[in-house]
Short mmCIF file of C-alpha atoms and ligand atoms in Angstrom, two decimals:
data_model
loop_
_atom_site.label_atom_id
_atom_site.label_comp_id
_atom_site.label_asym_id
_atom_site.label_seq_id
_atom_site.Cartn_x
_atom_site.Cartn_y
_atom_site.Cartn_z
CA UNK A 1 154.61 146.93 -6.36
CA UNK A 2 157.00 143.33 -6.23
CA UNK A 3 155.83 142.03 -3.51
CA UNK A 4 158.04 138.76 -1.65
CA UNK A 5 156.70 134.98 -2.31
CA UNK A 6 154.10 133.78 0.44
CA UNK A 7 151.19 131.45 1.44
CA UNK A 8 147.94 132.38 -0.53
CA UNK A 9 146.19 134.49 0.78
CA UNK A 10 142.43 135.64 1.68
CA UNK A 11 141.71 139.03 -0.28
CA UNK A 12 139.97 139.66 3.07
CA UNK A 13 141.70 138.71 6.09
CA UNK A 14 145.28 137.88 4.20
CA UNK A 15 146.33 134.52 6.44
CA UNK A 16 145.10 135.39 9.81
CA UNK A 17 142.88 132.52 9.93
CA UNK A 18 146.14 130.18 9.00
CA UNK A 19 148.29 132.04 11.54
CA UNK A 20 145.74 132.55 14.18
CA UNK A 21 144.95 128.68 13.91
CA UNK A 22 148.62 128.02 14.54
CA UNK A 23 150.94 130.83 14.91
CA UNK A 24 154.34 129.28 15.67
CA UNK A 25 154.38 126.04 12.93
CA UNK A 26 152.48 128.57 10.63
CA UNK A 27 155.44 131.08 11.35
CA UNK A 28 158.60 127.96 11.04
CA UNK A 29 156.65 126.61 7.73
CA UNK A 30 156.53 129.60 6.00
CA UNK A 31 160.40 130.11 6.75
CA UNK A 32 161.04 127.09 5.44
CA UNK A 33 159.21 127.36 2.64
CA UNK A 34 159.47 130.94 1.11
CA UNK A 35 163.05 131.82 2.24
CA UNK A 36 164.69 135.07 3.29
CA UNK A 37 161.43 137.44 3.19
CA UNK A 38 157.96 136.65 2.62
CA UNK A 39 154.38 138.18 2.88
CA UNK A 40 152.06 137.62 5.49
CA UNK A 41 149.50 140.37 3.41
CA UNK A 42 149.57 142.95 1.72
CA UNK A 43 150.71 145.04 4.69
CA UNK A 44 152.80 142.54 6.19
CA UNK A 45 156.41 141.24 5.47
CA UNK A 46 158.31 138.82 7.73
CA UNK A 47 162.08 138.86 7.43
CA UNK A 48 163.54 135.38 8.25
CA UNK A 49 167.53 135.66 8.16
CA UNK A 50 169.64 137.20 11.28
CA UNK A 51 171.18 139.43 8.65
CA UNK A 52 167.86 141.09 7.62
CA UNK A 53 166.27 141.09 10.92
CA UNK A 54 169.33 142.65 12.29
CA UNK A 55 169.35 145.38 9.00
CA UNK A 56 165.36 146.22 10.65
CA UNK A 57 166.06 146.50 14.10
CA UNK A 58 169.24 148.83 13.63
CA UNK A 59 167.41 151.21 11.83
CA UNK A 60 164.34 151.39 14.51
CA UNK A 61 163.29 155.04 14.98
CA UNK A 62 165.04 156.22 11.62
CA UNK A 63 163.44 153.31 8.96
CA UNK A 64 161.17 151.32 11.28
CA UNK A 65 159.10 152.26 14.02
CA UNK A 66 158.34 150.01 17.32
CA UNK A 67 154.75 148.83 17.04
CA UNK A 68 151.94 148.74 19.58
CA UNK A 69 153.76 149.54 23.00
CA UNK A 70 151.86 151.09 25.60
CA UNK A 71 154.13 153.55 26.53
CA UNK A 72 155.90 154.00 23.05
CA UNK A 73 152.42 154.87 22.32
CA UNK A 74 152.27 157.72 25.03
CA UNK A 75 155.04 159.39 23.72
CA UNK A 76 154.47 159.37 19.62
CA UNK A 77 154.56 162.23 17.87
CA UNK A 78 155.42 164.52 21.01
CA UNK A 79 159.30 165.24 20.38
CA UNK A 80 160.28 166.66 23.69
CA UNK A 81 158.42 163.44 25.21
CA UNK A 82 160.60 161.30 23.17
CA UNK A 83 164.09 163.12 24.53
CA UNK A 84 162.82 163.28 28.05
CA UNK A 85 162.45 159.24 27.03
CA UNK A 86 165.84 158.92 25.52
CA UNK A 87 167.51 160.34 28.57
CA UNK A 88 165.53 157.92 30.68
CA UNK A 89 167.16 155.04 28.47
CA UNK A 90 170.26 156.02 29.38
CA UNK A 91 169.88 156.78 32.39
CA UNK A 92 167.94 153.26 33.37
CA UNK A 93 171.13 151.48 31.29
CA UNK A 94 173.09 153.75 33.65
CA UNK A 95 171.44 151.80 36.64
CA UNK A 96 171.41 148.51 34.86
CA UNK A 97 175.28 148.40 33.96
CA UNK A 98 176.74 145.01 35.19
CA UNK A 99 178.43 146.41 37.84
CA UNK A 100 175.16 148.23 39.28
CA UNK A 101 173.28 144.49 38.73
CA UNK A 102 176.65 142.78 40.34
CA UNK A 103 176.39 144.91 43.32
CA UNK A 104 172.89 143.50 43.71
CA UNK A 105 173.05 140.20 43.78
CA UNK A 106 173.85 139.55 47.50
CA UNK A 107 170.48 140.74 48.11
CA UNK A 108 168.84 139.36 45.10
CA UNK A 109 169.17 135.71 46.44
CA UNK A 110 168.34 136.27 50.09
CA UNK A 111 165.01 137.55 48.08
CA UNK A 112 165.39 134.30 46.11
CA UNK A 113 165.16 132.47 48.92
CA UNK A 114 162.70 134.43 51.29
CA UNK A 115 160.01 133.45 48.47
CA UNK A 116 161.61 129.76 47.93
CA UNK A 117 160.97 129.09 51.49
CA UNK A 118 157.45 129.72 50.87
CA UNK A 119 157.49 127.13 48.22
CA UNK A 120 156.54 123.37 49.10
CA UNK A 121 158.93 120.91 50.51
CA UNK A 122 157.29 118.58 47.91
CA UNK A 123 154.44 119.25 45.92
CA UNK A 124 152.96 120.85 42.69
CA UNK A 125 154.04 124.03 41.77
CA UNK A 126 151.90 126.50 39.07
CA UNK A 127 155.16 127.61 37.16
CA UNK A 128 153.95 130.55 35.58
CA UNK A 129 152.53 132.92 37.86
CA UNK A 130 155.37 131.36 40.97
CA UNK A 131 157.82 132.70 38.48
CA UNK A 132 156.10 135.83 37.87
CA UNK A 133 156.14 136.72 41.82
CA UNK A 134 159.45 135.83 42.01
CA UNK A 135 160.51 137.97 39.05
CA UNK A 136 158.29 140.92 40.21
CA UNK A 137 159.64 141.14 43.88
CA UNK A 138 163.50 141.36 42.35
CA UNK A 139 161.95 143.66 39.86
CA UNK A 140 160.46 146.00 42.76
CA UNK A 141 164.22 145.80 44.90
CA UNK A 142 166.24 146.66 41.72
CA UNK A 143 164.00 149.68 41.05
CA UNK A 144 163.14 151.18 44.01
CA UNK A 145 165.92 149.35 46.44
CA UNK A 146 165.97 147.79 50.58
CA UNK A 147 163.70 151.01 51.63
CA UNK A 148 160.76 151.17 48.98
CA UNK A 149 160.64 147.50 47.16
CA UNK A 150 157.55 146.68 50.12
CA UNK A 151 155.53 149.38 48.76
CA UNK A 152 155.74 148.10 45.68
CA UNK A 153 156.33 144.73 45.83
CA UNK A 154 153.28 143.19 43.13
CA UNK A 155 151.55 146.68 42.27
CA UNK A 156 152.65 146.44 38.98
CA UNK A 157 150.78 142.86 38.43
CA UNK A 158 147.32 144.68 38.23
CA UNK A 159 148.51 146.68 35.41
CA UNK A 160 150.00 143.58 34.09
CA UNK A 161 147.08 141.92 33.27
CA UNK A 162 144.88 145.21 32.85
CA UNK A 163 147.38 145.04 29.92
CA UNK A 164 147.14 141.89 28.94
CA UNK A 165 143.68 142.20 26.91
CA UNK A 166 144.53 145.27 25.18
CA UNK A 167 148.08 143.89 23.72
CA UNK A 168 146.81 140.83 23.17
CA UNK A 169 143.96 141.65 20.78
CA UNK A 170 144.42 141.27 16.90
CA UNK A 171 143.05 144.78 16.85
CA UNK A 172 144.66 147.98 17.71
CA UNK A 173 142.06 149.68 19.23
CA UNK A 174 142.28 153.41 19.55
CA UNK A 175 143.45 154.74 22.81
CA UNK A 176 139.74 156.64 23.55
CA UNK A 177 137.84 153.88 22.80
CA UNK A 178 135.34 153.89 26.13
CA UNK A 179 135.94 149.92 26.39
CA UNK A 180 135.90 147.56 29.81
CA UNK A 181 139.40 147.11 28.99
CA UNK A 182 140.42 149.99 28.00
CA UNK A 183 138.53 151.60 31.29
CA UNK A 184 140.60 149.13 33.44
CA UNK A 185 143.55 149.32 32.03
CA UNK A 186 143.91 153.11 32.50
CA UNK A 187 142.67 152.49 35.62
CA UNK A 188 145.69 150.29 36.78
CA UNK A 189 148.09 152.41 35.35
CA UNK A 190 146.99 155.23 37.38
CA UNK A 191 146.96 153.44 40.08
CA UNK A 192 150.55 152.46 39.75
CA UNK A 193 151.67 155.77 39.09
CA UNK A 194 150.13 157.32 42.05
CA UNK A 195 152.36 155.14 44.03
CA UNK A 196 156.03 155.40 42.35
CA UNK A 197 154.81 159.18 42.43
CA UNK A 198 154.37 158.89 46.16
CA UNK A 199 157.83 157.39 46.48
CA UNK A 200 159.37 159.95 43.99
CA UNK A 201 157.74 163.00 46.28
CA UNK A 202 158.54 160.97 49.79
CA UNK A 203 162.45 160.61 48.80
CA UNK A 204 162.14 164.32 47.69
CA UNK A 205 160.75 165.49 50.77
CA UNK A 206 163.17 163.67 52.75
CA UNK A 207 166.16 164.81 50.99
CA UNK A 208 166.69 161.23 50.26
CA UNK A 209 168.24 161.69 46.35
CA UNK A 210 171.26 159.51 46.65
CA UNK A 211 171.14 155.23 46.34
CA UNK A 212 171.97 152.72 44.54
CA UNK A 213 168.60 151.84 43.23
CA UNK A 214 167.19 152.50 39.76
CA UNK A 215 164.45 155.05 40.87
CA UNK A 216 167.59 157.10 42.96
CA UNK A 217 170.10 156.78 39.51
CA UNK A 218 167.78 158.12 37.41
CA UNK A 219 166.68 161.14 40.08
CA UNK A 220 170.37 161.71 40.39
CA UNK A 221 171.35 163.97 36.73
CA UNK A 222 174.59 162.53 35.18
CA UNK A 223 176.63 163.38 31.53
CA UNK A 224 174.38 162.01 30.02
CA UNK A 225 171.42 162.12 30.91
CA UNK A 226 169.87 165.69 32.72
CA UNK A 227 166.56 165.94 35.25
CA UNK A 228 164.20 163.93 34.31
CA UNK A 229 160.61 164.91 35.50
CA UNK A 230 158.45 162.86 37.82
CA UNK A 231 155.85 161.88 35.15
CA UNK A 232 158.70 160.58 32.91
CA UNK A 233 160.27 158.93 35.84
CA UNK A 234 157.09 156.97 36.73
CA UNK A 235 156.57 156.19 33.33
CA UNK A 236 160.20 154.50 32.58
CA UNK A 237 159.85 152.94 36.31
CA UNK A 238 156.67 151.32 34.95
CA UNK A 239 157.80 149.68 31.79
CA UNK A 240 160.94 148.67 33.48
CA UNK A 241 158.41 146.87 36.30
CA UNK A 242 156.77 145.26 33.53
CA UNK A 243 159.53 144.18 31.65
CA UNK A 244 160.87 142.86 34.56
CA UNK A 245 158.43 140.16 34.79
CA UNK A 246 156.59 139.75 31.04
CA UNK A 247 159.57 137.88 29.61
CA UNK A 248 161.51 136.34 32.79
CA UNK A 249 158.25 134.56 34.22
CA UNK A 250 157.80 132.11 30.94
CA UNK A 251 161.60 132.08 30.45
CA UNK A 252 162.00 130.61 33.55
CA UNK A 253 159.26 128.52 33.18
CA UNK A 254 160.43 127.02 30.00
CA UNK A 255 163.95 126.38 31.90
CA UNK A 256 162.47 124.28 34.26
CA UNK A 257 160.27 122.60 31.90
CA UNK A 258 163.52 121.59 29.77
CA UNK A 259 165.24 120.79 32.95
CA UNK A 260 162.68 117.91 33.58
CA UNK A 261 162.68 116.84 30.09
CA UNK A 262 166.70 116.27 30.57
CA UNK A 263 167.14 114.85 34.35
CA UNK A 264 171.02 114.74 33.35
CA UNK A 265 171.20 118.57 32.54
CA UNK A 266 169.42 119.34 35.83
CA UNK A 267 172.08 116.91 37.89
CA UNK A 268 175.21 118.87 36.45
CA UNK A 269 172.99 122.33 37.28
CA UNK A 270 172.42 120.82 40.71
CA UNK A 271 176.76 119.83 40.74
CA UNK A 272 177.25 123.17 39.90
CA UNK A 273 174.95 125.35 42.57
CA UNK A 274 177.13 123.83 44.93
CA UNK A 275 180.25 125.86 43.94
CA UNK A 276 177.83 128.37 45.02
CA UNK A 277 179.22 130.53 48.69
CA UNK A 278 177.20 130.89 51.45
CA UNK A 279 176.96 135.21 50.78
CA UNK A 280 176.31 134.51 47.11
CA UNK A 281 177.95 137.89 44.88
CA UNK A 282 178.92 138.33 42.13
CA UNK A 283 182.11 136.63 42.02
CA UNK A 284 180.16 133.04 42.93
CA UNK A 285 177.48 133.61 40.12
CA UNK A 286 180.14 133.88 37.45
CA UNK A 287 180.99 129.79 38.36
CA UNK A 288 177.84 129.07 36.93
CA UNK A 289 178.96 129.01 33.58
CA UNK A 290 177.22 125.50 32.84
CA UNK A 291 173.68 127.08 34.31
CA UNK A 292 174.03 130.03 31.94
CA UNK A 293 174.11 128.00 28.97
CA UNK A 294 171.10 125.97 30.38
CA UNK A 295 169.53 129.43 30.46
CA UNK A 296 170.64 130.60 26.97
CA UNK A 297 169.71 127.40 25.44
CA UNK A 298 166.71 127.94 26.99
CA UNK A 299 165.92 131.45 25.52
CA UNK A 300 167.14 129.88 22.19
CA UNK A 301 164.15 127.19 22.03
CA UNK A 302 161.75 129.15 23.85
CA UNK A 303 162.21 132.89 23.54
CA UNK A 304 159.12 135.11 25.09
CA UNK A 305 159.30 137.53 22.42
CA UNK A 306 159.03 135.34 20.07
CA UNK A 307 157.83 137.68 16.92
CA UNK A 308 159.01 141.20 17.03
CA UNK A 309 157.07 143.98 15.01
CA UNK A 310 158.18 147.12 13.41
CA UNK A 311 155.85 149.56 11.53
CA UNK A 312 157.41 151.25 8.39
CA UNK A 313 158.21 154.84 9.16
CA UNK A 314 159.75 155.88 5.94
CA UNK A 315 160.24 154.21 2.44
CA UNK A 316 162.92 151.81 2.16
CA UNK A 317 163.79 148.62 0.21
CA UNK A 318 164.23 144.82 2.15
CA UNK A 319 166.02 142.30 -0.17
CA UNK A 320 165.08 144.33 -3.46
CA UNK A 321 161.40 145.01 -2.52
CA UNK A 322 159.98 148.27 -1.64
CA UNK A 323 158.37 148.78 1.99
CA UNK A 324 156.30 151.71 2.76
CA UNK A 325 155.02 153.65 5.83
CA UNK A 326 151.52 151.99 6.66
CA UNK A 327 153.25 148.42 6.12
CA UNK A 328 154.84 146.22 8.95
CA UNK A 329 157.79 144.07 9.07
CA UNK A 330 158.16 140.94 11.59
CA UNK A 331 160.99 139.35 13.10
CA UNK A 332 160.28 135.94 13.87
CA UNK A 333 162.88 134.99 16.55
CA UNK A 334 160.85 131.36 16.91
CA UNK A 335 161.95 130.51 13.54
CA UNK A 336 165.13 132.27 13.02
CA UNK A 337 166.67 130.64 16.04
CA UNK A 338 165.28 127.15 14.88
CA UNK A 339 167.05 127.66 11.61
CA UNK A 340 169.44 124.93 10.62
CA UNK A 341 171.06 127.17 8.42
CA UNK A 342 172.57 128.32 12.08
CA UNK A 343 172.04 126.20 14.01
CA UNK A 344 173.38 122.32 13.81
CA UNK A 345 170.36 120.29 15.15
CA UNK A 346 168.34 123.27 15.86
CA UNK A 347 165.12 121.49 17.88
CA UNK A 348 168.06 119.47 20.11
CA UNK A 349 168.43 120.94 24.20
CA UNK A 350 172.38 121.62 23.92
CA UNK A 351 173.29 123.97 26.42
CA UNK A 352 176.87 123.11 25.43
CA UNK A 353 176.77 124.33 21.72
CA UNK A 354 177.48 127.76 23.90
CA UNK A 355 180.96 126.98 24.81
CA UNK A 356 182.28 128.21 21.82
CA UNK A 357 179.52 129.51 19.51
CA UNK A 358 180.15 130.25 15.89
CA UNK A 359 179.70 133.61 14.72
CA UNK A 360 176.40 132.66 12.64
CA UNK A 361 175.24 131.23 16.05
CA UNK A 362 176.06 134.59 17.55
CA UNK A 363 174.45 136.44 14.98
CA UNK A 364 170.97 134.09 14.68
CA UNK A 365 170.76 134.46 18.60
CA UNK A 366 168.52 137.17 19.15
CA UNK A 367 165.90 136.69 22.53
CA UNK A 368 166.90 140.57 23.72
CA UNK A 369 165.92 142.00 20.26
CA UNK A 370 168.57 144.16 18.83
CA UNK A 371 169.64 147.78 17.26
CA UNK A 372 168.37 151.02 19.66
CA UNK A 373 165.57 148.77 21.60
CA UNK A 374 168.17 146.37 22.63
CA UNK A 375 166.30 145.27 26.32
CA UNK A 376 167.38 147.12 28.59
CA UNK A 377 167.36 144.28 31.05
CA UNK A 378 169.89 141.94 29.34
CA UNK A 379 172.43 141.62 31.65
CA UNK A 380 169.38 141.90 34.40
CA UNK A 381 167.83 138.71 32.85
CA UNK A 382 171.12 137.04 32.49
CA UNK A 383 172.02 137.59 35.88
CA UNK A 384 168.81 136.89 37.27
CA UNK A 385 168.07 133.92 35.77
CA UNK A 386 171.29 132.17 36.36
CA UNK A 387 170.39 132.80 40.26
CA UNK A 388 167.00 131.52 39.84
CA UNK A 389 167.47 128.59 38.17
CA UNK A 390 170.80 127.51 40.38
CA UNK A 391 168.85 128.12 43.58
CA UNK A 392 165.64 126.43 43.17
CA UNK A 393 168.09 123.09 41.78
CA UNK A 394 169.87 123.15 44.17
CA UNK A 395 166.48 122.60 46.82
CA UNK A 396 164.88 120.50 44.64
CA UNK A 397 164.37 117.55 41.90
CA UNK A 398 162.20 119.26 39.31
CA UNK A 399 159.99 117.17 37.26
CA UNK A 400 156.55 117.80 35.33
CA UNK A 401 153.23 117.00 37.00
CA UNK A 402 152.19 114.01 34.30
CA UNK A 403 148.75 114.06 33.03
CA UNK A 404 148.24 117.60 33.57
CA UNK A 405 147.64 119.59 30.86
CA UNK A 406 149.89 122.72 29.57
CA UNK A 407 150.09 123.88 26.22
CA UNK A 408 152.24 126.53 24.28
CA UNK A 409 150.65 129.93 24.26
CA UNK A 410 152.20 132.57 21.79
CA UNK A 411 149.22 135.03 22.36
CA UNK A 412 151.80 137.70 24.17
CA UNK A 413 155.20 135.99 25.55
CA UNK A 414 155.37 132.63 24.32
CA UNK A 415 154.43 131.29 27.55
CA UNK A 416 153.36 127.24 28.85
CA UNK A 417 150.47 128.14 30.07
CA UNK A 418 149.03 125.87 32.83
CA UNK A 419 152.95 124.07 33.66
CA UNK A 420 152.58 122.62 36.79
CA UNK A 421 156.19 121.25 37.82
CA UNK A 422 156.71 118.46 40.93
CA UNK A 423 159.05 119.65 43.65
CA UNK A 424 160.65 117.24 45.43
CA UNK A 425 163.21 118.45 48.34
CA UNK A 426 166.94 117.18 48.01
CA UNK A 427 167.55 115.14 51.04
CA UNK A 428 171.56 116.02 50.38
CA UNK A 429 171.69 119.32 49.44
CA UNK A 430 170.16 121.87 52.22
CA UNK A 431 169.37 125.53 51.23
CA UNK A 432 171.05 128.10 51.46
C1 LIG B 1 164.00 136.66 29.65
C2 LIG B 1 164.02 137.94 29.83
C3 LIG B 1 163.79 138.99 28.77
C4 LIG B 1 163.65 138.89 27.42
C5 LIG B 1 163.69 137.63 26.57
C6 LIG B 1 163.45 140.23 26.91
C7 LIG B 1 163.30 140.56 25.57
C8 LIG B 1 163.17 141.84 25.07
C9 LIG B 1 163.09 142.18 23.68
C10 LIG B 1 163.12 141.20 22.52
C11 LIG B 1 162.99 143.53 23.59
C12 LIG B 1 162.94 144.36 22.31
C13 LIG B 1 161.54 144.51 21.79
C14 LIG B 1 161.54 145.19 20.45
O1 LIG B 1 162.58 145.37 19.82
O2 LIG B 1 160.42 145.53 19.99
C15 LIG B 1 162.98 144.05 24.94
C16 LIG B 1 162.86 145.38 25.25
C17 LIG B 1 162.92 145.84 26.53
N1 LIG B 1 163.20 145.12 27.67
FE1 LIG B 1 163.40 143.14 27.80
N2 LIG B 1 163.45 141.10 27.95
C18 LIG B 1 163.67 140.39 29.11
C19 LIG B 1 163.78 140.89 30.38
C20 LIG B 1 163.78 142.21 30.70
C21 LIG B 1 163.98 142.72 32.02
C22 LIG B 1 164.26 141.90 33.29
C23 LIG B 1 163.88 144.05 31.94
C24 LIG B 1 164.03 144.97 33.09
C25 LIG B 1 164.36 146.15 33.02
C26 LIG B 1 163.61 144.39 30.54
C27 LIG B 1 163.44 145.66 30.03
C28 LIG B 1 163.20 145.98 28.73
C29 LIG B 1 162.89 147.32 28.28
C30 LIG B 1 162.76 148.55 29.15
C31 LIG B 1 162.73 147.24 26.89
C32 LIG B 1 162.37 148.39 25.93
C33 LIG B 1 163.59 149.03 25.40
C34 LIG B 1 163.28 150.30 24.62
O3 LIG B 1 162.12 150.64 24.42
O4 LIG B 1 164.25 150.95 24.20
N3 LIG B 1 163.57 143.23 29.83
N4 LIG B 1 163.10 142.99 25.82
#
């Protein structure tokens, strides 16, 4: 079989000990090197143009298959799993619509700021996990709404990093394996389940069927989408939980760290929090316009999912060369939206190259994925990040702690692990 240029190769372990050494410049140099398509093994291609990564992601489910997802994994091979999960798609996007997120937002920020308050006046700040409980408490009010977002308010961060070892390792180890990890992880999951069940049989009980929360959308049957049972229910509730703080925690973590790096960026996202109303809706977060470039630049540099997989379901051809089911294809985001090819200075922080994007930038842009697994939360994200990132500059001067140590991680979500950032309160600008 052809097989597409590449580095050489161990007959053994192909270049895992190249990539594993350095994933992301092993990832960008190979790009640059080999071109359009290249192998990472035997097993392994890595598509490095928009146009081919978008050609794999539209056919996921028909040519490709997604790879190594816990609850993807659930539901393999078990076709009236995978409708009952279809109709939860749409009937999460249902919830999820900008309208449904608009509607939110008023009580979104007072959340914002309930766990900004408990942020210092001035001090260090861990980045990472700060984000993460932020993230996770909007996550638990846009899924289970005002009434039910205490009970779960951080239940899903046990699962989280129960997780965390079993996606992260190089091997996919089978499901029955009696491991400590695997042991704990089920563990947590049950655990989690036994509580959105609880809420699912409470709101039953009561009669209580009607809201505008995710968990009361997707109880309430539409066109399209019918019942959905309670086990599928708590499983899309817990992917959506988990989603909604696996990619926002580093994503806002890497704004902040670019807002440090660029004092002058942060000062006109500071100018423009103030257009911000006292209630803030909607209608206030769409003035932000400067702050959502800030946070699409951001996702541009730094996106969490930074390498997307797809296992090959049935034969098909990439670029001239045959693909077979067994084989994998990646989508290296990093590099594609680092490519100058798209991008005009691609390593330069320049939030403003998204006033008018080109439609090669468009195209190369690609943090949400694309095809049928578009996330679900991309308006969500949008949304919510805007919010973050306007509220916390508008309380404070955001620099990095200097001296202490962070460094890249690309293990799961490309994520700076161990960012500490400096608050330091705004004596002119109050909160809200
Ligand atoms: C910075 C924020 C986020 C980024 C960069 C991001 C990125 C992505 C990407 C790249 C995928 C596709 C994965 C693939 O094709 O294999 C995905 C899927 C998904 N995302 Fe997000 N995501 C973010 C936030 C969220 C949030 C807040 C939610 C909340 C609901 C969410 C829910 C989902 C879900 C449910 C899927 C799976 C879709 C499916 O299986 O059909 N994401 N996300």
């Amino acid at each position: 079989m052809r097989k597409p240029p590449g580095p050489k190769m161990s007959k053994l372990v192909g270049n895992v000990e190249a990539y594993e050494k350095d994933r992301l410049g092993f990832t960008l140099a190979a790009a640059q090197e080999y071109g359009d398509i290249w192998a990472f093994s035997d097993q392994v291609y890595v598509v490095t143009t928009p146009d081919l990564a978008h050609e794999v992601l539209s056919a996921t489910y028909t040519t490709y298959g997604p790879v190594r997802n816990f609850f993807h994994r659930k539901i393999k091979g078990n076709p009236t799993l995978q409708s009952e999960w279809d109709q939860s798609r749409a009937a999460r996007m249902r919830g999820m619509r900008p309208s449904a997120m608009g509607n939110r937002i008023p009580h979104m920020a007072k959340i914002v700021d309930e766990v900004l308050d408990t942020w210092p006046a001035s001090g260090r700040l861990d980045a990472v996990p700060q984000f993460r409980r932020l993230a996770s408490t909007l996550g638990a009010y846009v899924c289970y709404g005002p009434h039910d977002e205490g009970v779960m308010r951080s239940a899903e961060e046990d699962l989280f990093w129960a997780l965390l070892p079993v996606v992260g390792s190089p091997i996919d180890l089978p499901e029955w394996l009696p491991t400590r990890n695997m042991r704990r992880r089920k563990q947590a999951a049950q655990a989690l389940e036994q509580r959105i069940l609880g809420i699912i049989s409470r709101r039953r009980a009561e009669g209580r069927t009607e809201g505008d929360d995710l968990l009361a959308m997707m109880m309430d049957p539409a066109a399209r989408h019918g019942e959905l049972g309670d086990g599928m229910l708590a499983d899309a509730l817990m992917a959506t939980m988990l989603a909604a703080q696996g990619a926002p925690a580093p994503a806002m973590s890497w704004v902040f760290q670019l807002l440090a790096a660029h004092p002058e960026v942060q000062e006109q996202v500071r100018d423009e929090a103030r257009l911000l109303e006292d209630v803030v809706d909607a209608e206030s977060l769409k003035r932000l316009s400067f702050t959502e470039r800030v946070v699409k630049e951001a996702l541009r540099l730094y996106p969490p999912n930074w390498l997307i997989a797809r296992q090959v379901l049935k034969p098909a051809q990439l670029v001239g060369y045959d693909v077979k089911p067994g084989m994998k294809v990646m989508i290296p985001v990093w590099s594609i939206q680092r490519d100058s090819r798209s991008f005009s200075d691609p390593e330069a922080f320049r939030p403003d190259r998204w006033i008018d994007p080109s439609p090669t930038e468009r195209r190369a842009f690609m943090p949400f994925g694309g095809g049928p697994m578009l996330c679900m939360g991309t308006i969500w994200s949008m949304m919510e990040m805007t919010l973050m990132t306007a509220l916390v500059a508008r309380r404070w001067q955001v620099d990095v702690v200097k001296g202490a140590p962070w460094s890249m991680d690309p293990m799961r979500e490309l994520t700076p692990n161990g960012l500490v950032l400096d608050l330091k309160a705004h004596t002119t600008v109050g909160k809200v």
